[in-house]
Coordinates of C-alpha atoms in Angstrom, one line a residue:
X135 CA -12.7 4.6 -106.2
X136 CA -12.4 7.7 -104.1
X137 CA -16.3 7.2 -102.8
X138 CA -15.1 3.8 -101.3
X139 CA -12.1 4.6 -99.5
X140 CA -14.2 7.4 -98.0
X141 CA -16.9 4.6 -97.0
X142 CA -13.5 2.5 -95.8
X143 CA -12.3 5.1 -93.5
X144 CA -15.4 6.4 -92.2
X145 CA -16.4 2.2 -91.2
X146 CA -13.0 1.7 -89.3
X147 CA -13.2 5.2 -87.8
X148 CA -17.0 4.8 -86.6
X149 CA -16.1 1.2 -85.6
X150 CA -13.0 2.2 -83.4
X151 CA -15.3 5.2 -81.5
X152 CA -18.2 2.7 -80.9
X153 CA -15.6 0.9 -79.2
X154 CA -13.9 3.4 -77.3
X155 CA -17.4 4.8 -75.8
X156 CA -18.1 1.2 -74.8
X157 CA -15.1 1.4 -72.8
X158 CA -16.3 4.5 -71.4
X159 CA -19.4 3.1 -70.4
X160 CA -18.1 0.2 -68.7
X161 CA -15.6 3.0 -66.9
X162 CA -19.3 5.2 -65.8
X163 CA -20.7 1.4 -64.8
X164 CA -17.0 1.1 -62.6
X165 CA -17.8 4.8 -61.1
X166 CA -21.4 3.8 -59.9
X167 CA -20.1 0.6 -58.3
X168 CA -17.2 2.8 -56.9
X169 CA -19.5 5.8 -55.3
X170 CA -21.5 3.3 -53.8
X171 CA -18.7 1.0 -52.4
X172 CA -17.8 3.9 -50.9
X173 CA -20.8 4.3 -48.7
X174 CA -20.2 0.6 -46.8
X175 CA -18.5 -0.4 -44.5
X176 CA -17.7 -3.4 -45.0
X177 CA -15.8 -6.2 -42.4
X178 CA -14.4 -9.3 -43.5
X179 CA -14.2 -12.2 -40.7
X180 CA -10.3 -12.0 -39.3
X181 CA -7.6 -14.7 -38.0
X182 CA -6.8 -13.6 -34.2
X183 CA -3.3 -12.9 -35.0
X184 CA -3.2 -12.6 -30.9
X185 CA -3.7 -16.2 -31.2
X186 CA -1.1 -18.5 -31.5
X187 CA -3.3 -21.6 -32.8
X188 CA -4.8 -18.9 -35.3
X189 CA -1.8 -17.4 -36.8
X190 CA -0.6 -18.7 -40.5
X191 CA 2.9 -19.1 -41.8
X192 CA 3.2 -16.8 -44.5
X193 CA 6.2 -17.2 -47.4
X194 CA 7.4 -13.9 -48.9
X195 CA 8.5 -13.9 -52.7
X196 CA 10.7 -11.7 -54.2
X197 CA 11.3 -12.0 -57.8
X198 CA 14.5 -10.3 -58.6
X199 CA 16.6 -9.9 -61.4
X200 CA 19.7 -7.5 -61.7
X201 CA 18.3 -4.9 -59.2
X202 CA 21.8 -3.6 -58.2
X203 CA 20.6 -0.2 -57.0
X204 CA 17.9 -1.5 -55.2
X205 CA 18.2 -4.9 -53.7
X206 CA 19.8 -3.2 -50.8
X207 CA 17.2 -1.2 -49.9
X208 CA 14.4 -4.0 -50.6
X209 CA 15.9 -6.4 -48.2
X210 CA 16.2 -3.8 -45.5
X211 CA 12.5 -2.8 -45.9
X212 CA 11.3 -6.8 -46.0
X213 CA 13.5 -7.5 -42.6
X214 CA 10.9 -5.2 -40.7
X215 CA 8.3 -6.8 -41.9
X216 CA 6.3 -7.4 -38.3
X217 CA 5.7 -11.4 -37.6
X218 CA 6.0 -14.1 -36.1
X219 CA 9.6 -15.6 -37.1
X220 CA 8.5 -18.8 -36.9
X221 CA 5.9 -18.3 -39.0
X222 CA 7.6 -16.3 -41.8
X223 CA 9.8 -17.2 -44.5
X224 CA 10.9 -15.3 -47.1
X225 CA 12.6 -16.9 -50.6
X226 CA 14.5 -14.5 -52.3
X227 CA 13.9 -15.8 -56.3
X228 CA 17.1 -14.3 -57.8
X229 CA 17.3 -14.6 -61.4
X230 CA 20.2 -12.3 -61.7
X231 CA 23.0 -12.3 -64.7
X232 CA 24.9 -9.5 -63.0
X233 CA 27.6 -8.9 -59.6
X234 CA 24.3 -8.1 -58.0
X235 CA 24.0 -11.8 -57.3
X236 CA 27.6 -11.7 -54.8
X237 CA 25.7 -7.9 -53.0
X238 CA 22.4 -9.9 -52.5
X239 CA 24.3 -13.3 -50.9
X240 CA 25.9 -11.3 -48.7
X241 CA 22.9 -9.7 -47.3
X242 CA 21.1 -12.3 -47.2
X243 CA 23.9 -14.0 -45.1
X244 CA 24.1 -11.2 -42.9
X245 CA 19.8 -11.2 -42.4
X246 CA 20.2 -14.8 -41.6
X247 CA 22.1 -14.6 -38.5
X248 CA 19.3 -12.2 -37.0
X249 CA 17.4 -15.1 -36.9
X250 CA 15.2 -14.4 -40.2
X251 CA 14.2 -17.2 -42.1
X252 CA 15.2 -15.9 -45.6
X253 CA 16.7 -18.3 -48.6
X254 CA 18.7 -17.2 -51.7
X255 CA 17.4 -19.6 -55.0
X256 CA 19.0 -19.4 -58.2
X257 CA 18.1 -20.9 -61.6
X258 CA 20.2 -22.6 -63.9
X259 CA 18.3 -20.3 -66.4
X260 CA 15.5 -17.8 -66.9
X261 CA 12.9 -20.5 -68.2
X262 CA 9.3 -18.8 -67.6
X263 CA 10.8 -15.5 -66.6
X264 CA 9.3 -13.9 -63.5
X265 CA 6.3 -16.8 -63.7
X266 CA 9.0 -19.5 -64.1
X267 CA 10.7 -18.0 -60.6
X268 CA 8.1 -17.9 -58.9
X269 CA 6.4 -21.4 -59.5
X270 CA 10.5 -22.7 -58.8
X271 CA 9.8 -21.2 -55.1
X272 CA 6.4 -22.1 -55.0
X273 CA 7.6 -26.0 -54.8
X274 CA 9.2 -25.4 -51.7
X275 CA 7.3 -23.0 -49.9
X276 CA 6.1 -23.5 -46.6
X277 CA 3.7 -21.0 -46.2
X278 CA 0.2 -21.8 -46.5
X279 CA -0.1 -18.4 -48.0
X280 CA 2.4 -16.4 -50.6
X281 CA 3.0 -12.7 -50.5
X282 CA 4.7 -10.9 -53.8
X283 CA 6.4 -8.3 -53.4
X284 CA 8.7 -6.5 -56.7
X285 CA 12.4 -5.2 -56.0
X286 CA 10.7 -1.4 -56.1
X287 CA 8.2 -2.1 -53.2
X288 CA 8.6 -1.3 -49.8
X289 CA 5.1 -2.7 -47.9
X290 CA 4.7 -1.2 -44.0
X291 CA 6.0 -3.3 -41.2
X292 CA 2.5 -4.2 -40.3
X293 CA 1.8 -5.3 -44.5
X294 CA 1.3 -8.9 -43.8
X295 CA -1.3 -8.3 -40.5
X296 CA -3.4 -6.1 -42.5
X297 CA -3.7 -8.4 -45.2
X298 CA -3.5 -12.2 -44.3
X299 CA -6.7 -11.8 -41.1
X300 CA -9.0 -11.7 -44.6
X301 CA -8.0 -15.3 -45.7
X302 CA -10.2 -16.4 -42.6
X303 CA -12.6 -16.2 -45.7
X304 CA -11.6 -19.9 -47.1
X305 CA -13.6 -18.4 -50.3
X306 CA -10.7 -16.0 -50.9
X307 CA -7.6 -16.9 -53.1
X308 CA -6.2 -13.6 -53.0
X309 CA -5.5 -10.2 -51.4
X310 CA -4.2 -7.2 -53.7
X311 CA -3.0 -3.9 -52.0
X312 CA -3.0 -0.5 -53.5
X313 CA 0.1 0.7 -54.9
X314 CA 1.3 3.9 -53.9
X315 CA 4.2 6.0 -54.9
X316 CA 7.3 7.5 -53.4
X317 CA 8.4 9.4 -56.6
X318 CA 5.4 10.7 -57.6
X319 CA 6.3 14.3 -58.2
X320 CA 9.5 13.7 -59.8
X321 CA 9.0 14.9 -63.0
X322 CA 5.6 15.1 -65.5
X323 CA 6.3 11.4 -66.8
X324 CA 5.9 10.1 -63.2
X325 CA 3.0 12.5 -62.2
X326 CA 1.3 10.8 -65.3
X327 CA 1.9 7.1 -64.5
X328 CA 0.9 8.0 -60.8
X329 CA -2.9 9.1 -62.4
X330 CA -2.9 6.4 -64.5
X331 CA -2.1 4.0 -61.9
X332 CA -4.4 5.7 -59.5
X333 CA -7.2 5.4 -61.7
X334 CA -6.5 1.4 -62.2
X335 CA -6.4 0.9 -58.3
X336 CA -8.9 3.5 -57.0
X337 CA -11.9 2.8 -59.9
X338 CA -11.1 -0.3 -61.4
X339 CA -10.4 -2.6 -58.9
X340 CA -13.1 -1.2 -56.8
X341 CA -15.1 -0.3 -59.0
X342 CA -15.2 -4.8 -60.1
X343 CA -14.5 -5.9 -57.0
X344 CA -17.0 -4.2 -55.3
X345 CA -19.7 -5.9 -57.5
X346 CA -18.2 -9.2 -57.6
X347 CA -16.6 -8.8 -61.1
X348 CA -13.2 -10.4 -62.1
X349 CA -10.0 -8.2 -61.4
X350 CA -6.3 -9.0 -61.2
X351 CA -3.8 -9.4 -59.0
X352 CA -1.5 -6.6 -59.9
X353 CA 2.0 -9.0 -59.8
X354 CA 3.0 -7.5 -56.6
X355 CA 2.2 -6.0 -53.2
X356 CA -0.3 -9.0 -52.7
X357 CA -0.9 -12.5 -51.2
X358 CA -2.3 -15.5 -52.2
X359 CA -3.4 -18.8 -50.8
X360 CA -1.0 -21.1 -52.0
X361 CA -3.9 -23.8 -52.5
X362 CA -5.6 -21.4 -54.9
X363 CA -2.8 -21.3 -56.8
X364 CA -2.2 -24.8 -57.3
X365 CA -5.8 -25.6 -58.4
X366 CA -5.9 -22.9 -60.9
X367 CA -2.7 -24.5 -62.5
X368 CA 0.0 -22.4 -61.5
X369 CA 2.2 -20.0 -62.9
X370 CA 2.5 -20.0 -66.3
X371 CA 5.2 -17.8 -68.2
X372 CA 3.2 -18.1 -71.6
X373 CA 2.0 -14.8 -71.7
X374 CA 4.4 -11.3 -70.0
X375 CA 1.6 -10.6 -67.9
X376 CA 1.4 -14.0 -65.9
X377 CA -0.6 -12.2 -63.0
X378 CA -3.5 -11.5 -65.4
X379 CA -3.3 -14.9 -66.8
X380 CA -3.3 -16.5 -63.2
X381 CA -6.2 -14.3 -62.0
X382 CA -8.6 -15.3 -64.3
X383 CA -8.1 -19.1 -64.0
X384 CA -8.5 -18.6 -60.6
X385 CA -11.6 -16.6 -60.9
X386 CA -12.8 -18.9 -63.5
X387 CA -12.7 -22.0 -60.9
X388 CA -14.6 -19.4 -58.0
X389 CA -11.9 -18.1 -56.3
X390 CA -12.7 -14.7 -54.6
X391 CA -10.4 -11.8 -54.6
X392 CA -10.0 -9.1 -52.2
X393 CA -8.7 -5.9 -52.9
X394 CA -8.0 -3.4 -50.2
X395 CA -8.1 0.6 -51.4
X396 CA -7.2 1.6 -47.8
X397 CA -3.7 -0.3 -47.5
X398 CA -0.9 1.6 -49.6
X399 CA 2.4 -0.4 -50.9
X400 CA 4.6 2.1 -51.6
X401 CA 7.1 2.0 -54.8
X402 CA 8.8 3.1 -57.1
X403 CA 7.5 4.5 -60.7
X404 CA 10.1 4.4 -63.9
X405 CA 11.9 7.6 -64.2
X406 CA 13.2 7.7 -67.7
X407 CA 11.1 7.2 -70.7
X408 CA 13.2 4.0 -71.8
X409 CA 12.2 2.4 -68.9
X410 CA 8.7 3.7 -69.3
X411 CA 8.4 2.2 -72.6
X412 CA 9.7 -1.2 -71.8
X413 CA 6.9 -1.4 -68.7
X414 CA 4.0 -0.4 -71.2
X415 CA 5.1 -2.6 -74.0
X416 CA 5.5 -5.8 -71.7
X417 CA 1.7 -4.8 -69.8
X418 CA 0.1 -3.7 -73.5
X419 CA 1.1 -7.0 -75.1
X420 CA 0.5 -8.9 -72.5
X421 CA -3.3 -8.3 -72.0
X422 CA -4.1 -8.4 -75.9
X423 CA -1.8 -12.1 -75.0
X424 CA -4.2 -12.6 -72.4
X425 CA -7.2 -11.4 -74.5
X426 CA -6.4 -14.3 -76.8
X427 CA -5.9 -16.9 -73.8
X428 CA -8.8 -16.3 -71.6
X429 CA -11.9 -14.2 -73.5
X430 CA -13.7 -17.6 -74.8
X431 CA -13.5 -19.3 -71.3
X432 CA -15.0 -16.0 -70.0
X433 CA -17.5 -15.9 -72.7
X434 CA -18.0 -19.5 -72.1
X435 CA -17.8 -20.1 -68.3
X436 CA -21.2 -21.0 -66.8
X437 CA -20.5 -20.1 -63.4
X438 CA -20.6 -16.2 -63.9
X439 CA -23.3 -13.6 -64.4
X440 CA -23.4 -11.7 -68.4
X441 CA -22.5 -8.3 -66.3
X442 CA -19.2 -10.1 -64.9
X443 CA -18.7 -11.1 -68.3
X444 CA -18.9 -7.6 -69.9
X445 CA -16.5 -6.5 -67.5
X446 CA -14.8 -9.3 -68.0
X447 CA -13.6 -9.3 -71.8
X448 CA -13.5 -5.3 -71.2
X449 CA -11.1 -5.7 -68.7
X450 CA -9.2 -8.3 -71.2
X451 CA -9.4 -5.3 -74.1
X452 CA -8.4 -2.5 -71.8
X453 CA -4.6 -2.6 -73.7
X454 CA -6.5 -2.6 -77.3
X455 CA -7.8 0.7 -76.6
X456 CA -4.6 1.7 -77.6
X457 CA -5.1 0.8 -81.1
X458 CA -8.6 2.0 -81.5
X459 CA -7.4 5.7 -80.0
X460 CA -4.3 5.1 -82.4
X461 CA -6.9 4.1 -85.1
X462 CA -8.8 7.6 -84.6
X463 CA -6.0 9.5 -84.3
X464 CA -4.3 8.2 -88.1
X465 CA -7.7 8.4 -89.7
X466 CA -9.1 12.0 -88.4
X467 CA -7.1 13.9 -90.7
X468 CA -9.0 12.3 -93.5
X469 CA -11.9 12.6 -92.3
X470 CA -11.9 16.3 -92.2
X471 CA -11.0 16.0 -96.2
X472 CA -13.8 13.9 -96.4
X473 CA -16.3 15.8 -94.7
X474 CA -15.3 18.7 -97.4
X475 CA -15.1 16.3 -101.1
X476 CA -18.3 14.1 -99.7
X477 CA -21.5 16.6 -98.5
X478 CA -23.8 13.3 -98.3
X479 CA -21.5 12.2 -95.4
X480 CA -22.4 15.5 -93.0
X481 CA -24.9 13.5 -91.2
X482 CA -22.1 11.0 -90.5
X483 CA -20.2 13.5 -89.1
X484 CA -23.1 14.9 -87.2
X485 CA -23.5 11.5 -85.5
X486 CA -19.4 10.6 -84.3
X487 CA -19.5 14.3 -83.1
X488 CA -21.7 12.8 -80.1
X489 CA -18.7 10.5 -79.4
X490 CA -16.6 13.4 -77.9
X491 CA -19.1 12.0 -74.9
X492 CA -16.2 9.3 -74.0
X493 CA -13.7 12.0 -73.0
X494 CA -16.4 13.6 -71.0
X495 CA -17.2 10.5 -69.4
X496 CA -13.3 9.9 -69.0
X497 CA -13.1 13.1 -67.4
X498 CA -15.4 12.9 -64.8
X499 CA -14.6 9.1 -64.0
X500 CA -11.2 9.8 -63.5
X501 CA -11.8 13.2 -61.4
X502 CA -13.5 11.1 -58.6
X503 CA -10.6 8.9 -58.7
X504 CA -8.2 11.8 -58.1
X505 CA -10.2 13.5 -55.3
X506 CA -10.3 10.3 -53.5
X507 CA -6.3 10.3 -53.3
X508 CA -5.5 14.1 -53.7
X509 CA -8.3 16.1 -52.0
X510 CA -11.4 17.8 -53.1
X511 CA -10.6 21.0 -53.2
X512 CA -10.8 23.9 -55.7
X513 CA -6.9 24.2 -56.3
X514 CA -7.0 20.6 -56.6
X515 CA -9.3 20.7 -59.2
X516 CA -7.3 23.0 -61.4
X517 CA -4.5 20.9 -60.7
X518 CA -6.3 17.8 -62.1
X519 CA -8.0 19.8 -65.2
X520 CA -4.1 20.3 -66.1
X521 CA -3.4 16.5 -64.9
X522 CA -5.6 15.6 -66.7
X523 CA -5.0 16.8 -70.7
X524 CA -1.5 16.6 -69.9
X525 CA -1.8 12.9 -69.0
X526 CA -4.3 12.3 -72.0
X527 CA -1.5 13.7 -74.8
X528 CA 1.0 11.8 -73.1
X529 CA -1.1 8.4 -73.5
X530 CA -1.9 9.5 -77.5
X531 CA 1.9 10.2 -77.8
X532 CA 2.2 6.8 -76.5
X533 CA -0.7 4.8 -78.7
X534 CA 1.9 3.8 -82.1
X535 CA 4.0 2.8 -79.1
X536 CA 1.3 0.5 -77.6
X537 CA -0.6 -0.3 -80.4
X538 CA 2.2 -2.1 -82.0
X539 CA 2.8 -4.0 -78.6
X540 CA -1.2 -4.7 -78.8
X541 CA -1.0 -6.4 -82.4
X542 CA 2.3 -8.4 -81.6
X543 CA 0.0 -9.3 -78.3
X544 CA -3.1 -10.5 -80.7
X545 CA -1.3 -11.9 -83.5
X546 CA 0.8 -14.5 -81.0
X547 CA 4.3 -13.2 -81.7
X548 CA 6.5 -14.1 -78.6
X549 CA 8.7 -12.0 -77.3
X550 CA 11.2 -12.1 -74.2
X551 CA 9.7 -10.6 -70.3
X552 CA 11.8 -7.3 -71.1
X553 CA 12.3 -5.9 -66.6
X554 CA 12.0 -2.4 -66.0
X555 CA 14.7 -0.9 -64.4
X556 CA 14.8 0.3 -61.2
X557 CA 16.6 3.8 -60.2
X558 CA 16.2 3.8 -56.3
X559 CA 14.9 7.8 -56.6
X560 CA 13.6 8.4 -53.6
X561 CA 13.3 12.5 -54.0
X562 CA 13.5 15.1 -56.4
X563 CA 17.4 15.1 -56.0
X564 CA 18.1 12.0 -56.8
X565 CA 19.4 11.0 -60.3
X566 CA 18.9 8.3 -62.5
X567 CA 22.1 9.3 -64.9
X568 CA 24.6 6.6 -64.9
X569 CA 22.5 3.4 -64.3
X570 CA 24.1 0.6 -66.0
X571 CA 20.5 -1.3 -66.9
X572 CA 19.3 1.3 -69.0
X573 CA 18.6 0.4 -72.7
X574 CA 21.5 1.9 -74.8
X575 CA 19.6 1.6 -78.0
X576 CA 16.9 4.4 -79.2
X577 CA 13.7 3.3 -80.1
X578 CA 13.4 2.3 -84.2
X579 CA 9.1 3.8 -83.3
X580 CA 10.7 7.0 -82.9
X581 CA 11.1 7.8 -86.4
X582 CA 7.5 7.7 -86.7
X583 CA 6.8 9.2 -83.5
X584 CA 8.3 12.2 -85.2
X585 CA 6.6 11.7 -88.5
X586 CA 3.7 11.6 -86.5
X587 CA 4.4 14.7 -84.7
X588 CA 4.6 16.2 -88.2
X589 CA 1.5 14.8 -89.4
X590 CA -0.6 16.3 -86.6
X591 CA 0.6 19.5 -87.4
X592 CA -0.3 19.3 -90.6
X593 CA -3.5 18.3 -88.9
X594 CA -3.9 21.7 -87.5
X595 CA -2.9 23.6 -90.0
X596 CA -5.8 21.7 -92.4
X597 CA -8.0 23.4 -89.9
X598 CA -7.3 26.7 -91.7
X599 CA -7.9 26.0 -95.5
X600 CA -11.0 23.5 -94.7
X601 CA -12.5 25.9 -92.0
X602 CA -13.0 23.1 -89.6
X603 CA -11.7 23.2 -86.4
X604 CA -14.0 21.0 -84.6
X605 CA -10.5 18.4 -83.9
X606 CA -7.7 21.3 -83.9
X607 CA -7.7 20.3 -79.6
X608 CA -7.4 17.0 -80.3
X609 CA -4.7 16.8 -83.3
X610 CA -3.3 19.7 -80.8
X611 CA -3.0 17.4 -78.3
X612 CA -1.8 14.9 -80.4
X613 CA 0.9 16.6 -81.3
X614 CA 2.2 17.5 -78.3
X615 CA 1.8 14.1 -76.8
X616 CA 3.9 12.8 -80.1
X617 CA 6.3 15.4 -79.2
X618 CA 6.8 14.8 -75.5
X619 CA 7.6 11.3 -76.2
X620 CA 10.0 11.5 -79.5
X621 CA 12.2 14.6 -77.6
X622 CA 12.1 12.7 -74.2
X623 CA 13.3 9.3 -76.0
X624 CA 15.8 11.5 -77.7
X625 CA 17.5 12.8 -74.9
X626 CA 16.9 9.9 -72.7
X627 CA 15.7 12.6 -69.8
X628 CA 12.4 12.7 -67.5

């Protein structure tokens, strides 16, 4: 009985590293593609925006809902935006439950006798969430082209000139900016999100785009054609990731996307690990939803190369990661106690040793990615060796969290499009104490978090007795990661 548990745990443990060094592979495939974007110069043809005749009327979204602290300072930044009034509009899609809704009116009133073109709709209810507001805008829009933009982002004046001249392309349904980030040094849980996020929109969307793969718009600081919209079937609110979902029936049908490295949107990250929590469960579950909704018609699709659809259904299982790491993490202990009861399994062991190849490859995928944002040099490379394993115990401290968000995402369960709040932190000085959105509730994951925590200390102490301390970094780590996120949920602080 003992002999086939051991042959049980070593299968789902050898299974969930295969997978996790596939991923890294398809991340080394992104870095080529990346390194050697890099080297073009590419120029797309451009609409003469000196041209009257040329220039397109553009309608600006802005899905909001209960953004007291920073509707303010939204519309403010979206009034600068540098156009043509005559061919801007801008539909404010307020969902609100709050007084927000009276603050927003107002301003909105006040921006419309400047001359702005800018509309308050409201819903009888919330039906489709963010996907449901923004197909309710879509049916009136004027614009022959739709810009997103979140209540946290604050695009340039000159946002919509640097973006809309690539539509000249009739072949391209979409243009995606890269997100940037005004808080980024706040504290170490937004210096983490920042080099995750980093990595997504410096290697990722690159890295596929560059080569003609699917990617996604990121549900804000972006713009499509209204017409590609439509023919991929609009917005659906069936999945809490409708941008993913919406991407890839538009890629599907031979939409092109553009994404543009070299034009920031600045915004805001989450400051608080509540709010953290809320953004990763909603984006975890929401690929394994769209993992369900869209592999087979990528598998399937006749119209794209087998390399797109590697990418493709890797780009699909990019949230399930969570529950392979999660899977190796729960099952590593064992292992070591099986490694000393079971001798005939040292080979085994010999073998998944070579695996420790993914975090190598991890490492040097995401060092490029930093350098490209953060400078080369040699302090910023010790910088980003601490980044770095600082960020990856964070994201293991984070896997039961994301994991369980994964399988809810596979298994169909529906849940409700939980918002993120927004703080309005601008600098290291600002608080976020006192913000009436936050979730009052503690998390029912962080009882194990902490029995986690526990476990991976046992982990390391195993080390000793067994004489194996091959993992004793990574059930280190582990622990630490566990710990960050149990103690930060505990005292609600960044």
């Amino acid at each position: 009985m003992g002999l086939l548990i051991a042959y049980i745990i070593i299968a789902i443990y050898s299974i969930a590293l295969l997978l996790i060094f596939f991923y890294s592979l398809a991340q080394l495939n992104l870095l080529v593609n990346y390194l050697g974007y890099k080297k073009r110069n590419q120029e797309a043809p451009k609409f003469n925006l000196l041209d009257p005749r040329e220039i397109p009327f553009v309608t600006i979204q802005l899905p909001i809902y209960n953004e007291e602290y920073v509707v303010e300072r939204l519309l403010e930044n979206i009034a600068k935006i540098e156009y043509p009034k005559s061919k801007l509009e801008i539909q404010v899609l307020d969902d609100s439950t709050d007084d927000s809704v009276n603050e927003t009116a107002a301003r909105i009133s006040a921006l419309q006798e400047t001359g702005l073109d800018i509309q308050h709709i409201r819903r009888e209810n919330r039906e489709g969430f963010k996907a449901g507001a923004l197909k309710e805008g879509l049916k009136i829009a004027k614009g022959d082209f739709i810009a997103i933009f979140d209540a946290d982002f604050l695009p340039s004046g000159d946002w919509l000139k640097k973006t809309v001249v690539y539509f000249k392309d009739e072949e391209i349904g979409v243009v995606q900016t890269r997100w940037g980030h005004i808080n980024r040094d706040y504290s170490t849980l937004t210096r983490i999100q920042a080099f995750a996020l980093d990595a997504h929109f410096t290697l990722e969307q690159v890295g596929r785009n560059a080569k003609g793969h699917f990617i996604n718009f990121n549900g804000t600081a972006g713009i499509w054609r209204k017409e590609c919209i439509l023919d991929a079937g609009n917005w659906e609110g069936d999945t809490l990731t409708e941008d993913l979902d919406l991407s890839y029936r538009a890629q599907l049908k031979n939409w092109k996307f553009k994404y543009l490295e070299d034009v920031e949107t600045p915004a805001e990250l989450p400051v608080v690990i509540s709010a953290a929590r809320s953004q990763q469960f909603r984006w975890n579950k929401g690929g394994a939803e769209n993992f369900r909704k869209s592999v087979w018609s990528v598998i399937s699709a006749k119209n794209i190369s087998l390399k797109t659809k590697f990418h493709g259904v890797m780009h699909l299982l990019n949230s399930s990661m969570f529950l392979c790491v999660f899977l190796v993490s729960i099952l590593s202990i064992p292992t070591m106690y099986i490694k000393e009861i079971f001798p005939q399994f040292d080979w085994v062991f010999s073998v998944l040793s070579f695996f420790v190849l993914s975090t190598v490859i991890l490492f040097i995928c995401y060092w490029f990615t930093y350098k490209s944002i953060q400078g080369s040099s040699f302090d910023n490379f010790v910088d980003y060796i601490k980044l770095f394993f600082t960020f990856f115990s964070v994201a293991l401290g984070f896997s039961l969290h994301n994991s369980m968000a994964v399988l809810e995402g596979h298994m169909g369960k529906r849940s409700e499009f939980v918002r993120t709040p927004k703080f309005n932190i601008n600098s290291l000085t600002d608080s976020w104490k006192g913000n009436k959105y936050l979730a009052k509730k503690l998390s029912p994951n962080m009882i194990l978090e902490f029995a986690l925590m526990v476990y991976f200390l046992f982990g390391m102490y195993s080390a000793i007795p067994l004489n194996d301390f091959g993992l004793f970094p990574f059930h280190f780590m582990l622990f630490l990661g566990f710990g960050f996120v149990f103690f930060k949920s505990l005292t609600a602080k960044a």
